[in-house]
PDB file of C-alpha atoms in Angstrom:
ATOM      1  CA  MET E1340      11.844  30.453 -45.120  1.00 86.00           C
ATOM      2  CA  SER E1341       9.116  28.681 -43.242  1.00 95.00           C
ATOM      3  CA  VAL E1342       6.846  25.718 -43.880  1.00 97.00           C
ATOM      4  CA  ARG E1343       3.175  26.648 -43.954  1.00 97.00           C
ATOM      5  CA  LEU E1344       1.113  23.951 -42.185  1.00 97.00           C
ATOM      6  CA  ARG E1345      -2.588  23.615 -41.440  1.00 94.00           C
ATOM      7  CA  ALA E1346      -3.478  22.313 -37.989  1.00 96.00           C
ATOM      8  CA  HIS E1347      -4.500  18.751 -38.821  1.00 96.00           C
ATOM      9  CA  HIS E1348      -1.278  18.223 -40.752  1.00 96.00           C
ATOM     10  CA  LEU E1349       0.586  18.660 -37.473  1.00 97.00           C
ATOM     11  CA  LEU E1350      -1.086  15.382 -36.498  1.00 97.00           C
ATOM     12  CA  CYS E1351      -0.446  13.734 -39.861  1.00 97.00           C
ATOM     13  CA  LEU E1352       3.263  14.483 -39.630  1.00 97.00           C
ATOM     14  CA  LEU E1353       3.522  12.409 -36.466  1.00 98.00           C
ATOM     15  CA  THR E1354       2.689   9.171 -38.297  1.00 98.00           C
ATOM     16  CA  TYR E1355       3.852   9.890 -41.841  1.00 97.00           C
ATOM     17  CA  VAL E1356       5.612   6.772 -43.170  1.00 98.00           C
ATOM     18  CA  GLY E1357       5.900   7.562 -46.876  1.00 95.00           C
ATOM     19  CA  LYS E1358       2.363   6.725 -47.960  1.00 94.00           C
ATOM     20  CA  GLY E1359      -0.046   9.127 -49.620  1.00 88.00           C
ATOM     21  CA  TYR E1360      -2.566   9.830 -52.327  1.00 83.00           C
ATOM     22  CA  THR E1361      -0.223   9.775 -55.341  1.00 86.00           C
ATOM     23  CA  PRO E1362       3.496   9.319 -56.031  1.00 90.00           C
ATOM     24  CA  ALA E1363       3.805  13.078 -56.649  1.00 88.00           C
ATOM     25  CA  PHE E1364       2.091  13.803 -53.330  1.00 87.00           C
ATOM     26  CA  VAL E1365       4.475  11.454 -51.482  1.00 93.00           C
ATOM     27  CA  ALA E1366       7.555  12.977 -53.162  1.00 93.00           C
ATOM     28  CA  HIS E1367       6.383  16.444 -52.199  1.00 92.00           C
ATOM     29  CA  TYR E1368       5.582  15.348 -48.619  1.00 94.00           C
ATOM     30  CA  GLU E1369       9.099  13.874 -48.333  1.00 96.00           C
ATOM     31  CA  ARG E1370      10.566  17.277 -49.230  1.00 96.00           C
ATOM     32  CA  VAL E1371       8.391  19.020 -46.626  1.00 96.00           C
ATOM     33  CA  VAL E1372       9.420  16.509 -43.940  1.00 97.00           C
ATOM     34  CA  ALA E1373      13.105  16.941 -44.861  1.00 97.00           C
ATOM     35  CA  ARG E1374      12.813  20.715 -44.449  1.00 97.00           C
ATOM     36  CA  LEU E1375      11.164  20.341 -41.037  1.00 97.00           C
ATOM     37  CA  ASN E1376      13.681  17.726 -39.898  1.00 97.00           C
ATOM     38  CA  ALA E1377      16.447  20.137 -40.909  1.00 96.00           C
ATOM     39  CA  GLY E1378      14.982  22.678 -38.492  1.00 95.00           C
ATOM     40  CA  GLU E1379      13.035  24.929 -40.834  1.00 96.00           C
ATOM     41  CA  GLU E1380      10.377  26.867 -38.967  1.00 95.00           C
ATOM     42  CA  ALA E1381       6.699  25.942 -39.254  1.00 97.00           C
ATOM     43  CA  VAL E1382       3.890  28.505 -39.348  1.00 98.00           C
ATOM     44  CA  LEU E1383       0.253  27.579 -38.754  1.00 98.00           C
ATOM     45  CA  VAL E1384      -2.122  28.611 -41.544  1.00 96.00           C
ATOM     46  CA  GLU E1385      -5.823  28.359 -42.257  1.00 94.00           C
ATOM     47  CA  GLY E1386      -6.771  26.354 -45.315  1.00 89.00           C
ATOM     48  CA  PRO E1387      -4.499  24.609 -47.802  1.00 89.00           C
ATOM     49  CA  ASP E1388      -0.813  24.482 -46.924  1.00 91.00           C
ATOM     50  CA  GLU E1389       2.418  23.146 -48.357  1.00 91.00           C
ATOM     51  CA  ILE E1390       1.388  19.513 -47.869  1.00 90.00           C
ATOM     52  CA  CYS E1391      -1.852  20.155 -49.795  1.00 87.00           C
ATOM     53  CA  ALA E1392      -0.059  21.822 -52.722  1.00 81.00           C
ATOM     54  CA  PRO E1393       0.118  18.807 -55.093  1.00 72.00           C
ATOM     55  CA  MET E1394      -3.576  18.039 -54.547  1.00 68.00           C
ATOM     56  CA  LEU E1395      -5.179  21.441 -55.136  1.00 61.00           C
ATOM     57  CA  GLU E1396      -6.005  20.948 -58.800  1.00 68.00           C
ATOM     58  CA  GLY E1397      -9.042  18.852 -59.604  1.00 63.00           C
ATOM     59  CA  GLY E1398     -11.187  19.702 -56.591  1.00 60.00           C
ATOM     60  CA  HIS E1399      -9.443  17.574 -53.990  1.00 68.00           C
ATOM     61  CA  HIS E1400     -10.813  17.579 -50.437  1.00 71.00           C
ATOM     62  CA  CYS E1401      -8.276  20.166 -49.159  1.00 74.00           C
ATOM     63  CA  LEU E1402     -10.729  22.991 -49.837  1.00 70.00           C
ATOM     64  CA  LYS E1403     -13.829  21.387 -48.319  1.00 77.00           C
ATOM     65  CA  PRO E1404     -15.494  22.701 -45.142  1.00 82.00           C
ATOM     66  CA  ARG E1405     -15.141  19.332 -43.384  1.00 86.00           C
ATOM     67  CA  ILE E1406     -11.357  19.646 -43.669  1.00 86.00           C
ATOM     68  CA  ALA E1407     -11.457  23.153 -42.202  1.00 91.00           C
ATOM     69  CA  ALA E1408     -13.526  21.689 -39.351  1.00 93.00           C
ATOM     70  CA  ARG E1409     -10.851  19.001 -38.894  1.00 93.00           C
ATOM     71  CA  ASP E1410      -8.286  21.785 -38.570  1.00 95.00           C
ATOM     72  CA  GLY E1411     -10.393  23.414 -35.863  1.00 95.00           C
ATOM     73  CA  GLU E1412     -10.550  20.170 -33.900  1.00 96.00           C
ATOM     74  CA  ALA E1413      -6.815  19.660 -34.287  1.00 97.00           C
ATOM     75  CA  ILE E1414      -5.861  23.146 -33.144  1.00 96.00           C
ATOM     76  CA  GLU E1415      -8.008  22.866 -30.031  1.00 96.00           C
ATOM     77  CA  ALA E1416      -6.480  19.511 -29.119  1.00 97.00           C
ATOM     78  CA  LEU E1417      -2.914  20.565 -29.899  1.00 97.00           C
ATOM     79  CA  ARG E1418      -3.143  23.584 -27.620  1.00 97.00           C
ATOM     80  CA  SER E1419      -2.977  21.149 -24.703  1.00 96.00           C
ATOM     81  CA  VAL E1420       0.493  20.117 -25.894  1.00 96.00           C
ATOM     82  CA  LEU E1421       1.892  23.119 -27.761  1.00 96.00           C
ATOM     83  CA  GLY E1422       0.312  25.907 -25.715  1.00 95.00           C
ATOM     84  CA  PRO E1423      -2.691  28.210 -25.809  1.00 95.00           C
ATOM     85  CA  GLU E1424      -0.992  30.640 -28.203  1.00 94.00           C
ATOM     86  CA  LEU E1425      -1.361  28.135 -31.058  1.00 96.00           C
ATOM     87  CA  ARG E1426      -3.420  29.911 -33.725  1.00 96.00           C
ATOM     88  CA  PRO E1427      -3.181  30.731 -37.438  1.00 96.00           C
ATOM     89  CA  GLY E1428      -0.144  32.896 -38.072  1.00 96.00           C
ATOM     90  CA  ALA E1429       1.747  31.506 -35.073  1.00 96.00           C
ATOM     91  CA  ARG E1430       5.141  29.897 -35.329  1.00 96.00           C
ATOM     92  CA  VAL E1431       4.876  26.253 -34.307  1.00 96.00           C
ATOM     93  CA  PRO E1432       7.707  24.736 -32.283  1.00 93.00           C
ATOM     94  CA  LEU E1433       8.524  21.357 -33.836  1.00 95.00           C
ATOM     95  CA  GLY E1434      11.734  20.347 -32.124  1.00 95.00           C
ATOM     96  CA  ARG E1435      12.257  16.806 -30.898  1.00 95.00           C
ATOM     97  CA  GLU E1436      10.868  17.638 -27.452  1.00 95.00           C
ATOM     98  CA  GLN E1437       7.592  18.965 -28.888  1.00 96.00           C
ATOM     99  CA  VAL E1438       7.307  16.063 -31.337  1.00 97.00           C
ATOM    100  CA  SER E1439       7.843  13.597 -28.507  1.00 97.00           C
ATOM    101  CA  ALA E1440       5.121  15.278 -26.426  1.00 97.00           C
ATOM    102  CA  MET E1441       2.719  15.291 -29.386  1.00 97.00           C
ATOM    103  CA  ARG E1442       3.411  11.621 -30.089  1.00 98.00           C
ATOM    104  CA  ALA E1443       2.774  10.689 -26.453  1.00 98.00           C
ATOM    105  CA  ALA E1444      -0.578  12.513 -26.564  1.00 98.00           C
ATOM    106  CA  PHE E1445      -1.393  10.988 -29.965  1.00 98.00           C
ATOM    107  CA  ALA E1446      -0.640   7.465 -28.737  1.00 97.00           C
ATOM    108  CA  ALA E1447      -2.777   8.116 -25.635  1.00 97.00           C
ATOM    109  CA  GLY E1448      -5.617   9.262 -27.903  1.00 95.00           C
ATOM    110  CA  THR E1449      -5.950  12.671 -26.278  1.00 96.00           C
ATOM    111  CA  ILE E1450      -5.345  14.731 -29.439  1.00 96.00           C
ATOM    112  CA  ARG E1451      -6.957  12.518 -32.085  1.00 96.00           C
ATOM    113  CA  ASP E1452     -10.514  13.873 -32.319  1.00 93.00           C
ATOM    114  CA  ALA E1453      -9.675  15.420 -35.687  1.00 94.00           C
ATOM    115  CA  CYS E1454      -8.638  11.978 -36.963  1.00 94.00           C
ATOM    116  CA  ALA E1455     -11.994  10.318 -36.315  1.00 90.00           C
ATOM    117  CA  ARG E1456     -13.281  10.425 -39.893  1.00 88.00           C
ATOM    118  CA  CYS E1457      -9.954  10.340 -41.712  1.00 90.00           C
ATOM    119  CA  GLN E1458      -9.295   7.605 -44.259  1.00 91.00           C
ATOM    120  CA  TRP E1459      -5.721   7.260 -42.920  1.00 94.00           C
ATOM    121  CA  SER E1460      -6.728   6.779 -39.273  1.00 94.00           C
ATOM    122  CA  GLU E1461      -6.169   3.017 -39.210  1.00 95.00           C
ATOM    123  CA  LEU E1462      -2.685   3.396 -40.696  1.00 96.00           C
ATOM    124  CA  CYS E1463      -1.841   6.073 -38.133  1.00 97.00           C
ATOM    125  CA  THR E1464      -3.122   3.925 -35.280  1.00 97.00           C
ATOM    126  CA  GLY E1465      -0.775   1.171 -36.429  1.00 97.00           C
ATOM    127  CA  VAL E1466       2.206   3.520 -36.656  1.00 98.00           C
ATOM    128  CA  ALA E1467       1.525   4.762 -33.127  1.00 97.00           C
ATOM    129  CA  ALA E1468       1.102   1.199 -31.827  1.00 97.00           C
ATOM    130  CA  GLU E1469       4.571   0.396 -33.183  1.00 97.00           C
ATOM    131  CA  GLY E1470       6.074   3.313 -31.260  1.00 97.00           C
ATOM    132  CA  PHE E1471       6.325   5.572 -34.338  1.00 98.00           C
ATOM    133  CA  ALA E1472       9.427   3.589 -35.383  1.00 97.00           C
ATOM    134  CA  ALA E1473       8.734   3.950 -39.105  1.00 97.00           C
ATOM    135  CA  ALA E1474       7.692   7.628 -38.940  1.00 98.00           C
ATOM    136  CA  ARG E1475       9.868   9.899 -41.042  1.00 97.00           C
ATOM    137  CA  PHE E1476       9.295  13.160 -39.181  1.00 97.00           C
ATOM    138  CA  ILE E1477      11.584  13.431 -36.162  1.00 96.00           C
ATOM    139  CA  GLY E1478      11.521  17.157 -35.501  1.00 94.00           C
ATOM    140  CA  GLY E1479      14.160  19.729 -36.179  1.00 85.00           C
TER     141      GLY E1479
END
C-alpha cells in the first residue's frame, strides 16, 4: 500500500506534534504518521488525500481552490529539496535523510511560501525553532 499525500501536507508532516482540527482528525493523522514512520511509501496526489479524509464531510477547506494553490506553492518549493521529478503521481522519498533535508529548508524558511496564510503557521514556526524535537514524523 501507499499513503496518498497532497503537496502541502509534506510540509505539515515536518512539524506535526499531535494537534489538529478535531480529536478524530488527530487520531487519523497519528495513524498516517505511523504508517510513514514504518516505511510505507508516499505518493503525491492532487486534491484531498489521506490526511484530509476525516474532514471531507461538511464542506471543509480541503476542497477549496486556495488549498489547491497552496499545494502548487509547496510542490514548487519542495522540488528544490526532493528533486525536479516531484509531481502528482510520483513516489515521494520520505526516509530520514529526505526528512532531515526538508526540515533544514523549512527551518531556513526556503520552502515555506505555502505556509504564509495557514492558521497553523505560528505553531509550526515554534516547532521548527525548537529543532523539531516534538515532531512525530521521523521518516521511514
